[in-house]
Amino acid sequence: MPPVLFLLILLGALCSPGQAMSREEKQKLKNQVVEMFDHAYQNYMDHAYPADELMPLTCRGRVRGLEPSRGDIDDALGKFSLTLIDTLDTLVLLNKTTEFEDAVRRVLSDVRLDNDIVVSVFETNIRVLGGLLGGHSMAVMLKEGGQHMQWYQDELLHMAKDLGLRLLPAFNTSSGLPYPRVNLKHGVRGPETRTGTETDTCTACAGTIILEFAALSRFTGDPVFEAHARRALDFLWEKRQRNSNLVGTTINIHSGEWVRRDSGVGAGIDSYYEYLLKAYVLLGDDLFLERFNIHYASIMKYISQPPLLLDVHIHKPLLPARTWMDSLLAFFPGLQVLKGDIRPAIETHEMLYQVTKKHNFLPEAFTTDFRVHWAQHPLRPEFAESTYFLYKATGDPYYLEAGRTIMDNLNRFARVPCGFAAMKDVRTGSHEDRMDSFFLAEMFKYLFLLFAEPDDIPFDVEDYVFTTEAHLLPLSLSMAPHSSPKVMKPWTPFDLNELDDSNFDWTCPNTHLLFPDPAFPRILREPIRSAVDKSCPRPAPYREPGMGRPPLRAQDFMANNPEHLELLRRMGVSLIHLKDGRVQLVQHATQAVSAVAAEDGVRFMQEMMELSSQQQKEQLPPRAIQIVSHPFFGRVVLTAGPAQFGTDLSKSSTGVSGLPYSGCSEIANAEYIQGHIALLQRGQCMFAEKARHIQKAGAIGGIVIDDNEGSSSDTAPLFQMAGDGRSTDDVTLPLLFLFHKEGNILLEALKEYREVEVLLSDKARDRGVTLSLMVPLCSSPLATTPTSHEPIGQSQMSTLELGDSAPEEVSPVDEDTSPAEEVGAPKEEASPAEAEPAAAQPQEGRDSEKPEEDTDSSSQSVDELLADWQEDLEAFKQMEKDEL
């Protein structure tokens, strides 16, 4: 059956019992989507271009090598104006033809693809190659219309082929699976490439190539690209687990052995399944549909537990691999719509919608009882994608309201003067200085299509297939002449026992026949809504304290106590001071004064690890510092570390609001602090001691700013400030901690505006009742001493962070493991010697490298910082005018 008909049958609409949205209301929401896109796109062009991405909090471009490294996340950046290329076909869809023509000219004149830089094969393929091909498709369509792009001579296609040739060296492996990274100038071989030594890649990374490479082959007539993409897919299929018909998350590109054997539909695997089905849609090859159907049957048998989708082990598919889900699986209901399996799509989407309403956004990961597991949200579009496809399949206006919720939350919580900022923590509403290119490439496409009427769209979207990055490839490519190259690996026919009738369903069922009762979707949704609403956090399990009682208990240890340090020395435990202010504990039994002391040292280290593990389970969530005075009005939210003492902000309905001030020892000029929030510098004394001093002076709260220049919550885990070893019941005011970078934002606001009002709370909120206070003029240096700790594998070693009061490291997420660590290959257990430098490397997202020194922030003058703020404010004022 022709692929075109596949989509036309699929997208039949269904009347719904929900209250229909008027055409005027849909038009209003569609126009609002366009305004939001303009806000994001124009700020990228004004403040970031030709950089790859916009940093919306600091209103500048992210240039790789000039900003602190974020590890694997930065592999998407290749100094090729990523956001502009990723946005090309979005401009056409939103009827911005003039802007599209200007953007194409900029790409042709400004973008270079021969940079000596190592990039992700996967990200470069879906974002840049896909963006160029989508742009080419739009340019050809407009040119054929006779009004626009009459000068166009396939220049974007030539660039796409150039990029495809630069990606091909990554496929030079015995298996045909590509290396995860490639040097755009030098390939993968040789020392100058700085890559080619990797052994593992994720299943999605190797299996999400076929659409772009096949389209490139069929546009250009060169079959080599499609051949390599097919070979990679063939190899993955051959390596599936034959009993469960599932694939693992990470595979060795040379041996084909599964490195990580957990299987799901989220991060690491997601788009592999998507591309099997869409390759059939685009190319019309039955082989892809047969493979997808076999995989899909296993997914529904083992992974799908409606409305949940839980990872399992490929060899023991009845054994769950984890009790949480990641946000990337939000694409799956949309894929189920393309498959024609609407009922589970409705159920899973409803679960995701209720989680979204519970936390404003989908957290990067959440538990089966819908609590936050990883708190970040980088403005991912997958939930909007599934919302659009479900609306197309059912016609139910309920999904229009879901789209309105997405838009309202973006405008309310993520919109900043220079664009839209990713959420660093959905619990507090704090921001991260990033706006990924996929936000412009995908989010606004799906939201626009959700609310647009057919006559609002400049072409028929059903003539195209959406790639995983929402780039538009014409279905006519299935009819494009192409020569099949020599088959590199013959395809083995399916065992008949693997197949049933569903494997030969070449079309999707018509939704009119699926749901004769128009109330059916609502009946499916209601029990799921109730399940999410009634869920509540489970108490952390009790853990037995460590056995044995050495002379010094880990819970009593303070790094600034000379007696404690002497006891450690006698037990053979030494401290290593790290550059970032932390200290590392290492135990050498041979250096203990006696065998008994050595045993005490071993028990101390074990107790320290146990205490760290227990404290991590009992950790407080991060808090928020929100600048609420003019001209910020709550738009700037800073992630802050909590204290184990003082006011519990999670139990305060309004938070504590006021103007910051500084002080440390007994305050001589208390009249300046009274009624204010004291601004404190880290160092020289305990956190609790600072709190007592400012409380005695009449302060209503305190903010401690890190004195370690360049520190940032972007590259280091936050920690909670503990007490000073004695009762802290006398401390009743709230105390929060800011890293140096976030603290500087607050300080620069004070320099620019003599009165700055902030709100200390458990999460960002609309501006409530606040206090109008004076700005203090003097400051005094403050203090530091004891410590926080984290275990280092099985070696007898523990890492502590030198802080003002034994601060416990607290990540903005619920576990130490970052999303990328779960997606990528597991790291080998380090020996003590190897673990020492690793302990000093904070991780964020997929970052596994030590961040580079942020020389820019240390060398930037006050005038430059103020200029950045002025740009920010001007953009905000302009936004206010636009809204009015």
Short mmCIF file of C-alpha atoms in Angstrom, two decimals, residues 130-283:
data_model
loop_
_atom_site.label_atom_id
_atom_site.label_comp_id
_atom_site.label_asym_id
_atom_site.label_seq_id
_atom_site.Cartn_x
_atom_site.Cartn_y
_atom_site.Cartn_z
CA GLY A 130 17.71 16.71 9.03
CA GLY A 131 17.46 20.50 9.21
CA LEU A 132 19.20 20.97 5.86
CA LEU A 133 17.02 18.33 4.18
CA GLY A 134 13.85 19.79 5.71
CA GLY A 135 14.93 23.24 4.56
CA HIS A 136 15.64 21.89 1.08
CA SER A 137 12.20 20.26 0.94
CA MET A 138 10.55 23.55 1.88
CA ALA A 139 12.66 25.55 -0.57
CA VAL A 140 11.74 23.22 -3.44
CA MET A 141 8.05 23.38 -2.48
CA LEU A 142 8.09 27.20 -2.36
CA LYS A 143 10.01 27.44 -5.64
CA GLU A 144 7.49 25.20 -7.36
CA GLY A 145 4.78 27.55 -6.07
CA GLY A 146 6.27 30.24 -8.28
CA GLN A 147 6.38 33.11 -5.77
CA HIS A 148 9.36 32.53 -3.50
CA MET A 149 12.87 31.06 -3.61
CA GLN A 150 13.10 31.39 -7.40
CA TRP A 151 16.87 31.79 -7.06
CA TYR A 152 17.30 28.50 -5.21
CA GLN A 153 19.50 25.88 -6.96
CA ASP A 154 19.60 23.04 -4.40
CA GLU A 155 22.33 24.73 -2.35
CA LEU A 156 21.02 23.30 0.94
CA LEU A 157 21.05 19.82 -0.59
CA HIS A 158 24.68 20.27 -1.60
CA MET A 159 25.49 21.24 1.98
CA ALA A 160 23.56 18.20 3.22
CA LYS A 161 25.60 15.89 1.00
CA ASP A 162 28.82 17.51 2.20
CA LEU A 163 27.75 16.88 5.80
CA GLY A 164 26.67 13.32 5.00
CA LEU A 165 30.12 12.58 3.58
CA ARG A 166 31.68 13.97 6.76
CA LEU A 167 29.55 11.63 8.88
CA LEU A 168 30.27 8.52 6.79
CA PRO A 169 33.71 7.75 8.34
CA ALA A 170 31.91 7.00 11.62
CA PHE A 171 30.35 3.93 9.96
CA ASN A 172 33.74 2.37 9.23
CA THR A 173 33.34 -0.46 11.76
CA SER A 174 33.17 -4.23 11.37
CA SER A 175 29.55 -4.23 12.53
CA GLY A 176 28.35 -1.26 10.52
CA LEU A 177 27.24 0.49 13.70
CA PRO A 178 28.60 4.04 13.71
CA TYR A 179 31.04 5.44 16.23
CA PRO A 180 29.12 7.79 18.52
CA ARG A 181 31.33 10.77 17.58
CA VAL A 182 33.14 12.03 14.52
CA ASN A 183 35.50 14.90 13.78
CA LEU A 184 33.93 17.00 11.03
CA LYS A 185 37.32 17.76 9.51
CA HIS A 186 39.39 14.63 10.20
CA GLY A 187 36.91 11.76 10.58
CA VAL A 188 37.53 9.11 13.24
CA ARG A 189 41.02 7.74 12.60
CA GLY A 190 44.29 9.28 13.71
CA PRO A 191 45.34 11.33 16.74
CA GLU A 192 44.19 14.60 15.17
CA THR A 193 40.56 13.41 15.24
CA ARG A 194 40.42 13.22 19.06
CA THR A 195 37.84 10.43 18.68
CA GLY A 196 37.49 6.91 17.31
CA THR A 197 38.45 5.20 20.56
CA GLU A 198 34.88 4.68 21.81
CA THR A 199 33.54 1.14 22.01
CA ASP A 200 29.89 1.66 22.94
CA THR A 201 26.91 3.50 21.53
CA CYS A 202 23.23 3.68 22.41
CA THR A 203 20.68 1.78 20.35
CA ALA A 204 18.90 4.97 19.34
CA CYS A 205 22.21 6.57 18.35
CA ALA A 206 22.88 3.80 15.82
CA GLY A 207 19.27 3.19 14.83
CA THR A 208 18.11 6.76 14.17
CA ILE A 209 19.87 7.33 10.86
CA ILE A 210 17.71 5.76 8.18
CA LEU A 211 15.26 8.61 7.47
CA GLU A 212 17.88 11.31 6.92
CA PHE A 213 20.39 9.08 5.12
CA ALA A 214 17.77 7.46 2.88
CA ALA A 215 16.30 10.88 2.04
CA LEU A 216 19.81 12.14 1.21
CA SER A 217 20.39 9.14 -1.08
CA ARG A 218 17.09 9.60 -2.86
CA PHE A 219 17.45 13.36 -3.23
CA THR A 220 20.99 13.02 -4.64
CA GLY A 221 20.83 9.63 -6.34
CA ASP A 222 23.85 8.41 -4.34
CA PRO A 223 22.88 5.11 -2.61
CA VAL A 224 25.84 4.97 -0.24
CA PHE A 225 24.10 6.83 2.59
CA GLU A 226 20.97 4.67 2.64
CA ALA A 227 23.14 1.54 2.40
CA HIS A 228 25.08 2.38 5.57
CA ALA A 229 21.93 3.27 7.51
CA ARG A 230 20.27 0.01 6.48
CA ARG A 231 23.36 -1.99 7.46
CA ALA A 232 23.29 -0.49 10.96
CA LEU A 233 19.59 -1.34 11.33
CA ASP A 234 20.20 -4.88 10.07
CA PHE A 235 22.89 -5.41 12.69
CA LEU A 236 20.71 -4.14 15.53
CA TRP A 237 17.90 -6.43 14.38
CA GLU A 238 20.21 -9.43 14.30
CA LYS A 239 21.41 -8.66 17.83
CA ARG A 240 17.93 -8.43 19.36
CA GLN A 241 17.23 -10.89 22.15
CA ARG A 242 15.52 -13.70 20.24
CA ASN A 243 13.22 -14.86 23.04
CA SER A 244 11.91 -11.47 24.09
CA ASN A 245 12.47 -9.68 20.73
CA LEU A 246 13.69 -6.67 22.70
CA VAL A 247 16.90 -4.68 22.34
CA GLY A 248 19.14 -3.31 25.06
CA THR A 249 20.06 0.30 25.69
CA THR A 250 23.80 0.29 24.92
CA ILE A 251 25.75 -1.96 22.53
CA ASN A 252 29.42 -2.57 21.74
CA ILE A 253 29.94 -1.29 18.19
CA HIS A 254 32.67 -3.85 17.46
CA SER A 255 31.45 -7.09 19.05
CA GLY A 256 27.72 -6.46 19.10
CA GLU A 257 27.51 -7.45 22.77
CA TRP A 258 24.88 -5.66 24.82
CA VAL A 259 26.59 -3.43 27.37
CA ARG A 260 23.36 -2.39 29.06
CA ARG A 261 20.60 -4.95 28.86
CA ASP A 262 17.69 -2.94 30.17
CA SER A 263 15.04 -2.24 27.57
CA GLY A 264 12.29 0.36 27.37
CA VAL A 265 10.88 2.99 25.04
CA GLY A 266 12.60 6.01 26.58
CA ALA A 267 16.13 7.40 26.54
CA GLY A 268 18.67 5.33 24.65
CA ILE A 269 16.18 3.32 22.56
CA ASP A 270 13.19 5.59 21.78
CA SER A 271 13.80 6.75 18.22
CA TYR A 272 15.06 3.32 17.05
CA TYR A 273 11.47 2.07 17.22
CA GLU A 274 10.18 5.36 15.80
CA TYR A 275 12.44 5.10 12.75
CA LEU A 276 11.48 1.48 11.97
CA LEU A 277 7.84 2.51 11.57
CA LYS A 278 8.54 5.82 9.86
CA ALA A 279 11.05 4.19 7.48
CA TYR A 280 8.17 2.06 6.24
CA VAL A 281 6.01 5.17 5.89
CA LEU A 282 8.69 7.11 3.99
CA LEU A 283 10.26 4.35 1.92
#
